[in-house]
PDB file of C-alpha atoms in Angstrom:
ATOM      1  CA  UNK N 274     -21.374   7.449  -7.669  1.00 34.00           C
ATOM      2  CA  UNK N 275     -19.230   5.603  -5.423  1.00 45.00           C
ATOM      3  CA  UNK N 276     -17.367   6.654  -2.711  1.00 64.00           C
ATOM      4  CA  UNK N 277     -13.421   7.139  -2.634  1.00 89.00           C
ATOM      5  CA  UNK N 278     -11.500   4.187  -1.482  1.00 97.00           C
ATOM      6  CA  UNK N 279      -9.826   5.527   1.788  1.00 98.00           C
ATOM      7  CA  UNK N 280      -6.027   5.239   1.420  1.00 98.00           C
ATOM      8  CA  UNK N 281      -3.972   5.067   4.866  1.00 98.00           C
ATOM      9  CA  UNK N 282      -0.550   5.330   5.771  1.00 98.00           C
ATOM     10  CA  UNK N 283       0.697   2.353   7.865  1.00 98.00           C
ATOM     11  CA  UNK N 284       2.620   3.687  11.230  1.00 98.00           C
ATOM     12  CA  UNK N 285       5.013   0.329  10.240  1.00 97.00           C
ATOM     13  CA  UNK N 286       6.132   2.475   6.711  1.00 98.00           C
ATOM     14  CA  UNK N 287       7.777   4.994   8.764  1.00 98.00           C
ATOM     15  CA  UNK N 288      10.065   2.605  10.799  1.00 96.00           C
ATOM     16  CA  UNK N 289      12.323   3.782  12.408  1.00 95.00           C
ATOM     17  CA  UNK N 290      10.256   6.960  13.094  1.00 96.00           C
ATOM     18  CA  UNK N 291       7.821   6.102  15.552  1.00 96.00           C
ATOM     19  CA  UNK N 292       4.071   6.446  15.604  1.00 98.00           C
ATOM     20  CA  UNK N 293       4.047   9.915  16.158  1.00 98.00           C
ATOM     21  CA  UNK N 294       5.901  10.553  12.710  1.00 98.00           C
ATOM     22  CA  UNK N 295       3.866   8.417  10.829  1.00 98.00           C
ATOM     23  CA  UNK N 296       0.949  11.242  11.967  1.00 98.00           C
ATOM     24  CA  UNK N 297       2.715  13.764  10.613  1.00 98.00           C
ATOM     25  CA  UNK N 298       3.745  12.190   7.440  1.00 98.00           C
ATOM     26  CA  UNK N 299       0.298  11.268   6.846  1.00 98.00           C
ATOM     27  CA  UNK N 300      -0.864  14.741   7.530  1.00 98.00           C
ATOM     28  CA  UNK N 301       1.979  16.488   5.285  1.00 98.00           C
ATOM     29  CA  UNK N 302       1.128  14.290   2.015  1.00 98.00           C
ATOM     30  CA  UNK N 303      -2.748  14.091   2.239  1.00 98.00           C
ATOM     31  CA  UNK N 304      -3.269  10.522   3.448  1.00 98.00           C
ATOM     32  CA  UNK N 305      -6.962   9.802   4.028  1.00 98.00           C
ATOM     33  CA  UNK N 306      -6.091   8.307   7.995  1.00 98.00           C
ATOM     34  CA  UNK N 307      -3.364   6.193   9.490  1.00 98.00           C
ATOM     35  CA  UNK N 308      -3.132   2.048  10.302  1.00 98.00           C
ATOM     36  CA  UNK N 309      -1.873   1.581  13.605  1.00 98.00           C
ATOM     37  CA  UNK N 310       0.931  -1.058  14.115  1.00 97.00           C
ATOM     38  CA  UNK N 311       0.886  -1.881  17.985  1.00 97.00           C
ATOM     39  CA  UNK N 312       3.975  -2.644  18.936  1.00 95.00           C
ATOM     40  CA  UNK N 313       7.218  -1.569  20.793  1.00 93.00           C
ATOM     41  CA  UNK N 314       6.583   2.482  20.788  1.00 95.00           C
ATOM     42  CA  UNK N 315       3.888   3.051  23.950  1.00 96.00           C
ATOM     43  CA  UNK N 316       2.621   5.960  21.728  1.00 97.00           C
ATOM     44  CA  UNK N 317       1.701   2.579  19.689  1.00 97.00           C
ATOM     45  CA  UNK N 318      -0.600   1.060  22.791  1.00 97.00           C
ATOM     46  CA  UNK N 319      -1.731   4.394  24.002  1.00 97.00           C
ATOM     47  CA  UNK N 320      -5.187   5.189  22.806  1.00 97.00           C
ATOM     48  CA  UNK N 321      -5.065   8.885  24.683  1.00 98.00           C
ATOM     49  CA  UNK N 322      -2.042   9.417  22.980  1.00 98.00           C
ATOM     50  CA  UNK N 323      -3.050   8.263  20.044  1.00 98.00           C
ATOM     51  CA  UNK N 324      -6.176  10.310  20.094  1.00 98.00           C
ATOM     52  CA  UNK N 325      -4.324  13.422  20.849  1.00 98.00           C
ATOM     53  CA  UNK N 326      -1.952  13.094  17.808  1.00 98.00           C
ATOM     54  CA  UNK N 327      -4.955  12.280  15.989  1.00 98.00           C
ATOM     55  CA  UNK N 328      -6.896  15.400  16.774  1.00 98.00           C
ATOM     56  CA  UNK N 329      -3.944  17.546  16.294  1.00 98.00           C
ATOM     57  CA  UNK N 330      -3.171  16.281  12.859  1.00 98.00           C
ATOM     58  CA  UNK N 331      -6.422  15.852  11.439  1.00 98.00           C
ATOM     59  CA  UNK N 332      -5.760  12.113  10.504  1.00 98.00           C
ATOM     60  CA  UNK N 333      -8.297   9.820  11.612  1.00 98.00           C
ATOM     61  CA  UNK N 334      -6.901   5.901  12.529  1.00 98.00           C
ATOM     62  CA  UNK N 335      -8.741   3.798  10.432  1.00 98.00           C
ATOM     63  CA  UNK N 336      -7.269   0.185  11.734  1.00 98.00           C
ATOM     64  CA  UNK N 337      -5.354  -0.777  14.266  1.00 98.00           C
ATOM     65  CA  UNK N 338      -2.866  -3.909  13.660  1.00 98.00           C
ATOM     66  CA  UNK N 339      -3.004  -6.097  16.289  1.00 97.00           C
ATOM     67  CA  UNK N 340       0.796  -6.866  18.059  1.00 94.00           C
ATOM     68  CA  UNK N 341       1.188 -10.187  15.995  1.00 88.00           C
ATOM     69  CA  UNK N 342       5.077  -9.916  15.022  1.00 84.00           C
ATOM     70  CA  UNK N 343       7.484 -11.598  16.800  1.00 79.00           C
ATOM     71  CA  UNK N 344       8.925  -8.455  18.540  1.00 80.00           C
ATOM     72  CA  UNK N 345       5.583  -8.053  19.721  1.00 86.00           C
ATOM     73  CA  UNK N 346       4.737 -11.163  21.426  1.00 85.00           C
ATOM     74  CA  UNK N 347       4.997  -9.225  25.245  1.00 83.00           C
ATOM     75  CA  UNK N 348       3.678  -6.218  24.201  1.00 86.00           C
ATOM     76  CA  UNK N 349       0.455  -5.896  26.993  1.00 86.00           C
ATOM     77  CA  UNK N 350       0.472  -9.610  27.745  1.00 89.00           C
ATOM     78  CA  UNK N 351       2.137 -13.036  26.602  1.00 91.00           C
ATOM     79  CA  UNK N 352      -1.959 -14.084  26.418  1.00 94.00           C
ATOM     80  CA  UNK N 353      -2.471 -13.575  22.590  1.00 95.00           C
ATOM     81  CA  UNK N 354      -6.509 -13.519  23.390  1.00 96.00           C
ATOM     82  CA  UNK N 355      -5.139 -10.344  25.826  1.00 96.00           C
ATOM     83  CA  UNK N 356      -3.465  -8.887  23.228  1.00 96.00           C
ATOM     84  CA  UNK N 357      -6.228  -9.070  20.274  1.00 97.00           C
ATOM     85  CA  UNK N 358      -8.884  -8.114  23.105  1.00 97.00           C
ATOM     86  CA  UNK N 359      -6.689  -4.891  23.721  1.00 97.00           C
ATOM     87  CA  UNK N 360      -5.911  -3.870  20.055  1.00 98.00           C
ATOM     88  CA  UNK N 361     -10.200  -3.997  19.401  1.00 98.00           C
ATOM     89  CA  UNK N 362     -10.658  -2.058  22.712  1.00 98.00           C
ATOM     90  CA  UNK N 363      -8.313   1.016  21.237  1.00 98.00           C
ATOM     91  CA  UNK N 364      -9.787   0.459  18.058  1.00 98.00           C
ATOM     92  CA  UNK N 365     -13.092   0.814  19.587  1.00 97.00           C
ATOM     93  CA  UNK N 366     -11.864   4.109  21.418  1.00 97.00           C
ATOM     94  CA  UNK N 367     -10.301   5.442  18.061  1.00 98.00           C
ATOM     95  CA  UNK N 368     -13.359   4.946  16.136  1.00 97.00           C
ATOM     96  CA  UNK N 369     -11.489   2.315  13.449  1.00 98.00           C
ATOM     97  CA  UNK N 370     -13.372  -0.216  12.225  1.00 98.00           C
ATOM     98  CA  UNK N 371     -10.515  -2.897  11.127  1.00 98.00           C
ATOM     99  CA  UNK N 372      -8.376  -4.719  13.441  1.00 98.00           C
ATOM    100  CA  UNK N 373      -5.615  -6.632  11.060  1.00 98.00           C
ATOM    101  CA  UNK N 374      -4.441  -9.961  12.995  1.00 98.00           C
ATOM    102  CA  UNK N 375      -2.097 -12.772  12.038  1.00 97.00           C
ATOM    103  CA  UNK N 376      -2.381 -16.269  12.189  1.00 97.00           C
ATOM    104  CA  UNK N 377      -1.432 -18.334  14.802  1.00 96.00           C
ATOM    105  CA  UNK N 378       2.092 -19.297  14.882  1.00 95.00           C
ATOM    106  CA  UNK N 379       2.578 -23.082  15.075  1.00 93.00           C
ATOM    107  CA  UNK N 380       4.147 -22.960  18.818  1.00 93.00           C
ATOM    108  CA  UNK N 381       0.732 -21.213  19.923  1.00 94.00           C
ATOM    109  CA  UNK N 382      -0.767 -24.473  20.246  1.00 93.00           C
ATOM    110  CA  UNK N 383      -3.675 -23.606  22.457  1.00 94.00           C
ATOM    111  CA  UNK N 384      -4.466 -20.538  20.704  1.00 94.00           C
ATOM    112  CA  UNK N 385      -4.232 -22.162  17.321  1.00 95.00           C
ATOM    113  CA  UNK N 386      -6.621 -24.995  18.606  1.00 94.00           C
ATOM    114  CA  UNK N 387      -9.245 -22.590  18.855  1.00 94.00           C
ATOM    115  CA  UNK N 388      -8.342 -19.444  16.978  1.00 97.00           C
ATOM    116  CA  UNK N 389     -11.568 -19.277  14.413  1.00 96.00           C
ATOM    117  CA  UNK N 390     -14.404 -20.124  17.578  1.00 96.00           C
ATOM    118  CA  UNK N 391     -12.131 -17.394  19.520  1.00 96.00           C
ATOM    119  CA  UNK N 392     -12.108 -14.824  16.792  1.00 97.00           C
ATOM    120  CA  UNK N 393     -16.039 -15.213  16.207  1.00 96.00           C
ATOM    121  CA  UNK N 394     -16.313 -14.855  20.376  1.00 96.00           C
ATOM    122  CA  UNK N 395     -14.120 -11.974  20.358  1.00 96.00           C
ATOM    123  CA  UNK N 396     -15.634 -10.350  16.840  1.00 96.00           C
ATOM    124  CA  UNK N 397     -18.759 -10.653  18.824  1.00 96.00           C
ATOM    125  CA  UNK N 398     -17.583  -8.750  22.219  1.00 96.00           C
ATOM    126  CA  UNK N 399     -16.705  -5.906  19.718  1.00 96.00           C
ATOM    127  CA  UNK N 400     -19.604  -5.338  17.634  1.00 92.00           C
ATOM    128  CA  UNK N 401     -19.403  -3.648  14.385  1.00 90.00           C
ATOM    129  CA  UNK N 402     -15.316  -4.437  14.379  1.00 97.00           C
ATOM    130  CA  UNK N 403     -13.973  -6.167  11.417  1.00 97.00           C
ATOM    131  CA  UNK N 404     -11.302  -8.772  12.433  1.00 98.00           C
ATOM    132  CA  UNK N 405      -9.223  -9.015   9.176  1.00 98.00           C
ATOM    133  CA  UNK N 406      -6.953 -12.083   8.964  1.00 98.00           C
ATOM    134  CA  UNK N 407      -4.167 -11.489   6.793  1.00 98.00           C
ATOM    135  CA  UNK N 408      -2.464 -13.779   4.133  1.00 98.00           C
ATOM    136  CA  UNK N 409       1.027 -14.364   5.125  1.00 97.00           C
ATOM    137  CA  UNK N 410       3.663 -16.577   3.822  1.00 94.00           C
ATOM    138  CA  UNK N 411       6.024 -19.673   3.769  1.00 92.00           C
ATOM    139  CA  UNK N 412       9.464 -19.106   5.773  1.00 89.00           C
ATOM    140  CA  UNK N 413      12.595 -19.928   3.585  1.00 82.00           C
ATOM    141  CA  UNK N 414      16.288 -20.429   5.342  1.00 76.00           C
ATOM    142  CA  UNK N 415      19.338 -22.203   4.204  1.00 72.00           C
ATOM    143  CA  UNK N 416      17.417 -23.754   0.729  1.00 74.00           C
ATOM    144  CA  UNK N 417      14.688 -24.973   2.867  1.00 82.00           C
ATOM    145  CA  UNK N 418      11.469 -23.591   3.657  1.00 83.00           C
ATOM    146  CA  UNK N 419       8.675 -24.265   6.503  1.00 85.00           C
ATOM    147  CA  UNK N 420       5.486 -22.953   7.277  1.00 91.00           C
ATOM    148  CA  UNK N 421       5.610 -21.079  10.760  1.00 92.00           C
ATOM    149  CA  UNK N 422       1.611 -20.319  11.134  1.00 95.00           C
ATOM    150  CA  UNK N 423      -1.154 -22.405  12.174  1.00 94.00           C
ATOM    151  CA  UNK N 424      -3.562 -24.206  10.300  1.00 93.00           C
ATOM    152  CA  UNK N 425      -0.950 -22.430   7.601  1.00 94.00           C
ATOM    153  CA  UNK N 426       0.004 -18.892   5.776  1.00 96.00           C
ATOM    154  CA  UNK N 427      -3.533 -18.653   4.026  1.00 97.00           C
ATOM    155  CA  UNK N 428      -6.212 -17.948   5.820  1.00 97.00           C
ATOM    156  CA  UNK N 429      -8.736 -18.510   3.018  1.00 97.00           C
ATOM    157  CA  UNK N 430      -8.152 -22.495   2.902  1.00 96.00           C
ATOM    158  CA  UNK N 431      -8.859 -22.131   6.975  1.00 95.00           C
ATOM    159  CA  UNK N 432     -12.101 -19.597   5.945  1.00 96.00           C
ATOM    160  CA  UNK N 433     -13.120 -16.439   7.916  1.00 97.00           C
ATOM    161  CA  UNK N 434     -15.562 -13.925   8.215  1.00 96.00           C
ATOM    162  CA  UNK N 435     -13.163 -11.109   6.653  1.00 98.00           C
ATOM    163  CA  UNK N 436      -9.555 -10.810   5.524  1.00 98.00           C
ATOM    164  CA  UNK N 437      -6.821  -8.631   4.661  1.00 98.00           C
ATOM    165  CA  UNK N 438      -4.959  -9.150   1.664  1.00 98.00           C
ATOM    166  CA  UNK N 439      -1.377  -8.367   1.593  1.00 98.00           C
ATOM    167  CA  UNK N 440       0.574  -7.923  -1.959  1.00 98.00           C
ATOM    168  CA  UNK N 441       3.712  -8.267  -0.764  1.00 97.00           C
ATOM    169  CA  UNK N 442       2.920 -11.622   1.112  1.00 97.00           C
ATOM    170  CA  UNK N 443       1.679 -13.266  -2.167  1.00 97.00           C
ATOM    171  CA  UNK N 444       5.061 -12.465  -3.342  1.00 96.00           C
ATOM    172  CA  UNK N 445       6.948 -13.934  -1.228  1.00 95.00           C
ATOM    173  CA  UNK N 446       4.500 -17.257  -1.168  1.00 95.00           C
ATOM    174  CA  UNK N 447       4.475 -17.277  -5.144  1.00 94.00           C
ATOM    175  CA  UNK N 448       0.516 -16.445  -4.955  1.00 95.00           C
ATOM    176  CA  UNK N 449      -1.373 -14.959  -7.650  1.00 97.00           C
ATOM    177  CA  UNK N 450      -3.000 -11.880  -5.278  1.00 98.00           C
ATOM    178  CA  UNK N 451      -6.073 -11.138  -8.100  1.00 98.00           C
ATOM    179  CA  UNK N 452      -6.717 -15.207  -7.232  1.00 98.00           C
ATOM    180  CA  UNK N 453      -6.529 -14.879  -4.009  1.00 98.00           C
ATOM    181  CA  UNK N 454      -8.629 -11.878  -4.028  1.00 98.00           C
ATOM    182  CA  UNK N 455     -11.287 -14.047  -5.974  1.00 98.00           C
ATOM    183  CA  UNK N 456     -11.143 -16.352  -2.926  1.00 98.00           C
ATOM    184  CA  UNK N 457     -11.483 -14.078   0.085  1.00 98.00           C
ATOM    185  CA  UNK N 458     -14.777 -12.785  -1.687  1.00 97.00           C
ATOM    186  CA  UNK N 459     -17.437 -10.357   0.223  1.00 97.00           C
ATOM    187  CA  UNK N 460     -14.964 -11.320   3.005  1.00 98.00           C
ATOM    188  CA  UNK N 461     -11.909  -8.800   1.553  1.00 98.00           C
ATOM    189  CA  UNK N 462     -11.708  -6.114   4.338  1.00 98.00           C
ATOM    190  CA  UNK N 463      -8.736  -4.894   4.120  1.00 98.00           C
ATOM    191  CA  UNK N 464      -5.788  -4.107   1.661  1.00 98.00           C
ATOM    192  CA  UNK N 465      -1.866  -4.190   2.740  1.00 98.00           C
ATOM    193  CA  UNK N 466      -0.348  -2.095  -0.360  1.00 98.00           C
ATOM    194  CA  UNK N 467       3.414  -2.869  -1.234  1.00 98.00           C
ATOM    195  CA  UNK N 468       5.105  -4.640  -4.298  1.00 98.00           C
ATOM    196  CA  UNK N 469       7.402  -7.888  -4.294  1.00 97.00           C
ATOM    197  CA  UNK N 470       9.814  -9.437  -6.712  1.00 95.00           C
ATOM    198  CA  UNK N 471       8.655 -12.940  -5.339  1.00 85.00           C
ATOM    199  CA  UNK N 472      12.321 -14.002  -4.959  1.00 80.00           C
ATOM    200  CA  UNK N 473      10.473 -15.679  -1.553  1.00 66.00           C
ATOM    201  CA  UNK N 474      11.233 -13.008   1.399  1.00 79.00           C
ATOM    202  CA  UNK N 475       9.009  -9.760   2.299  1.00 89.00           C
ATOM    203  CA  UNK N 476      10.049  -7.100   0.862  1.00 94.00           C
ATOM    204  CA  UNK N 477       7.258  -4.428   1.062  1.00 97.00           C
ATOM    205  CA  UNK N 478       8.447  -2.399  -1.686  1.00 97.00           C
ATOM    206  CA  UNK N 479       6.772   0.726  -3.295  1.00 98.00           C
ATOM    207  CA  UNK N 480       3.932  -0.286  -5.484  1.00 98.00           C
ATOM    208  CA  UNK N 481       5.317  -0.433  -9.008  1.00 97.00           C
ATOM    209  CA  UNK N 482       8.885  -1.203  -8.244  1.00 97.00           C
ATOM    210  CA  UNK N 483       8.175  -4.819  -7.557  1.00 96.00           C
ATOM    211  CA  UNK N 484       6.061  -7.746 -10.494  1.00 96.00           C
ATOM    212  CA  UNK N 485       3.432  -8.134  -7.950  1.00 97.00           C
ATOM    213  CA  UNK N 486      -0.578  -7.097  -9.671  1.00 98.00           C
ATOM    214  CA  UNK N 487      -0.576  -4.150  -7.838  1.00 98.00           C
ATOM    215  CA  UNK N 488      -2.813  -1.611 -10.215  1.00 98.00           C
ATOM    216  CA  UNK N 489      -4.567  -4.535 -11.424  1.00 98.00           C
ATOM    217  CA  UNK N 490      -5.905  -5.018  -7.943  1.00 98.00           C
ATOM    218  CA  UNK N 491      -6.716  -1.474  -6.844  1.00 98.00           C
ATOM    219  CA  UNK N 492      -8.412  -1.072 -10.364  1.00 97.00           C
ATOM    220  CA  UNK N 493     -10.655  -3.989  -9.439  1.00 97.00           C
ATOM    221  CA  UNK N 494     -11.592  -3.270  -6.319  1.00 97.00           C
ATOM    222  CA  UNK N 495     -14.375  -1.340  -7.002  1.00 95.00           C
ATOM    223  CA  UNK N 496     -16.323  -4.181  -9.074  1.00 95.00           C
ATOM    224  CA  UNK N 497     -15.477  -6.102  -6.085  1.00 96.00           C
ATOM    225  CA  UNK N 498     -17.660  -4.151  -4.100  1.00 95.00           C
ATOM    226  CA  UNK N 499     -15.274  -3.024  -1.550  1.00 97.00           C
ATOM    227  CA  UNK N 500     -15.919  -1.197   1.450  1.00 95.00           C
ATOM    228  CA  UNK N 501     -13.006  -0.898   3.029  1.00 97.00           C
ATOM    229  CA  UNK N 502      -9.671   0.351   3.166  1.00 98.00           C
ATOM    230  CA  UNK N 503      -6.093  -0.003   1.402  1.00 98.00           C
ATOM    231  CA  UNK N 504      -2.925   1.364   3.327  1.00 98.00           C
ATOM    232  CA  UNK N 505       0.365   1.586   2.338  1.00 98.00           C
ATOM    233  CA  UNK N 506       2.552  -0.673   3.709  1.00 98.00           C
ATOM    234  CA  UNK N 507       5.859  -0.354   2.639  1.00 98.00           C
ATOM    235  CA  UNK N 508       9.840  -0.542   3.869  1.00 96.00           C
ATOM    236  CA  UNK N 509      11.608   2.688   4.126  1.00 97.00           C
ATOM    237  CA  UNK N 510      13.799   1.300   6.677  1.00 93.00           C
ATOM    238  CA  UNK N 511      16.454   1.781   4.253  1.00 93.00           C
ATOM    239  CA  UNK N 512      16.044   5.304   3.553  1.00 94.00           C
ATOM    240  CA  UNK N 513      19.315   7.415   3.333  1.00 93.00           C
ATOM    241  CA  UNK N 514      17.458  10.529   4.646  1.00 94.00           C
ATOM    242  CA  UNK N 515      13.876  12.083   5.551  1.00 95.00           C
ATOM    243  CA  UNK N 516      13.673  13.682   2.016  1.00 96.00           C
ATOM    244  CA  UNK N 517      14.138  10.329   0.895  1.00 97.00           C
ATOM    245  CA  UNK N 518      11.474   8.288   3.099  1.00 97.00           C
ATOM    246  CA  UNK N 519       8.751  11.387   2.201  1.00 98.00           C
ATOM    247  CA  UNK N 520       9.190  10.846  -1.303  1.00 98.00           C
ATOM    248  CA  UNK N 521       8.703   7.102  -1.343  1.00 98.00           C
ATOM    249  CA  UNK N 522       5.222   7.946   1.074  1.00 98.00           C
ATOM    250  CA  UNK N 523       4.225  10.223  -1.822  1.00 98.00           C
ATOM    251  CA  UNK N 524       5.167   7.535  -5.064  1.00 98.00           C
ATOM    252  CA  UNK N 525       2.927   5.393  -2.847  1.00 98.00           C
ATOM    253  CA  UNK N 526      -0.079   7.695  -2.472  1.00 98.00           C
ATOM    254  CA  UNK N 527       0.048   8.899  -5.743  1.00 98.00           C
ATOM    255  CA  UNK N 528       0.185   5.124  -7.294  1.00 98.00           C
ATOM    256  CA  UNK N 529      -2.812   4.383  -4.717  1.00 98.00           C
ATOM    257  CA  UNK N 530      -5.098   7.439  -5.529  1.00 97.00           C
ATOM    258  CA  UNK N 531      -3.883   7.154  -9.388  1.00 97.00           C
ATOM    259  CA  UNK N 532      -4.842   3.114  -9.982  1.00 97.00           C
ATOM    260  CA  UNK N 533      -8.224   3.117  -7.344  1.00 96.00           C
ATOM    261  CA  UNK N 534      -9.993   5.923  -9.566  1.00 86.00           C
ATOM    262  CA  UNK N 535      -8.950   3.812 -12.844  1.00 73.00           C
ATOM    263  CA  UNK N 536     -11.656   1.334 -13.282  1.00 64.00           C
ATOM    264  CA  UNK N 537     -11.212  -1.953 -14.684  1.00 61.00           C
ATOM    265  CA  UNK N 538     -12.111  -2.685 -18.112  1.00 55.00           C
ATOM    266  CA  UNK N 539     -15.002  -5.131 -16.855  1.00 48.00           C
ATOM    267  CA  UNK N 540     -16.476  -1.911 -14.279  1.00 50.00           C
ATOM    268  CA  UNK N 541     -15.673   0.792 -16.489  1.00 43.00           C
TER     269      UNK N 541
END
């Protein structure tokens, strides 16, 4: 028998709530643990505080995402070494075993020039830490589009040691995400849940309200032999009250739990 997929609620699905919310969100609809978005909210880069709310909650972080937005680029330290170094020390403290970092964007030149020898050095500070690279995605603006990551937005053509796969990024990049899947291999760490219409921006949308392969993907997963975990990474930014924001959290769970103990026809 196989053990349950763990499926965790990403601190970013919350926004604007801050971290602490996303604990108790987690906690009030049965999430399995929480993904950690470092960023703006010290709660965020606090791994005392972080263990507190943990503790108190019951919800155990299970990755931390490294500060790799662009509001994030001076959260700890302009150094982007610094700031991966400090998201796998408080994953370290939290017990998580996945940190999820970007790719370099194209104006980090020197960090760029080396990022796959400095990811292996730093992977290798932190034993037993999963560095997941995650897919991203080509930028569109006024009819044109550009690519704003270094060596580009998919990190299997570049090859690393473990990846995280996000749905809604192969949406906006036109990807097929089973494909991709294919390609990361052994090396899929990591699962970013949301949906996408592909109409080329990010939309994170609730699994199923989007064209993206969402089921298809969780259902697969286990003949994948996947060890890790899939959080739910989705925009409720937009949310016209609480009530409203708790019930897309649970339409995500539910989806998540419902498609991840549905075999595909090839495991089943």
């Amino acid at each position: 028998m196989t053990s349950r997929v763990p499926v965790l609620l990403s601190s970013s699905s919350v926004f604007p709530e801050r971290t602490a919310a996303a604990f108790q969100l987690a906690a009030t609809h049965g999430y399995d643990g929480l993904e950690v978005m470092v960023w703006t909210d010290a709660v965020s880069q606090d791994g005392g505080a972080l263990r507190g709310l943990s503790d108190h909650y019951g919800v155990p972080v299970l990755s931390v995402h490294a500060p790799c937005l662009l509001v994030t680029q001076r959260v700890w330290s302009p150094d982007p070494w610094e700031r991966l170094r400090r998201a796998a020390a408080l994953a370290e403290t939290l017990e998580a075993p996945t940190v999820v970092v970007h790719p370099p964007f194209t104006w980090q030149r020197e960090y760029a020039r080396g990022f796959a020898e400095g990811l292996d050095r730093v992977a290798g500070e932190f034993g037993g830490l999963r560095f997941a690279v995650e897919n991203m995605y080509p930028v569109r603006m006024a009819g044109r589009q550009f690519v704003p990551y270094v060596p580009g937005w998919d990190p299997t053509e570049a090859g690393y040691a473990s990846y995280t796969l996000d749905l809604s990024h192969c949406a906006a990049s036109h990807t097929d995400a089973l494909a991709m899947a294919d390609r990361m291999g052994e090396g899929l760490a990591h699962v970013h849940l949301g949906d996408g219409t592909g109409e080329g921006r990010d939309e994170h949308l609730v699994p199923g309200r989007g064209n993206q392969p969402c089921a298809e993907l969780l259902r697969s997963l286990a003949g994948r032999g996947f060890t890790g975990s899939v959080a739910v990474e989705v925009t409720t930014r937009g949310a016209t009250s609480r009530q409203v924001r708790e019930a897309d959290l649970r339409e995500a769970l539910a989806f998540a739990r419902q498609h991840l103990n549905t075999p595909s026809p090839v495991d089943a």
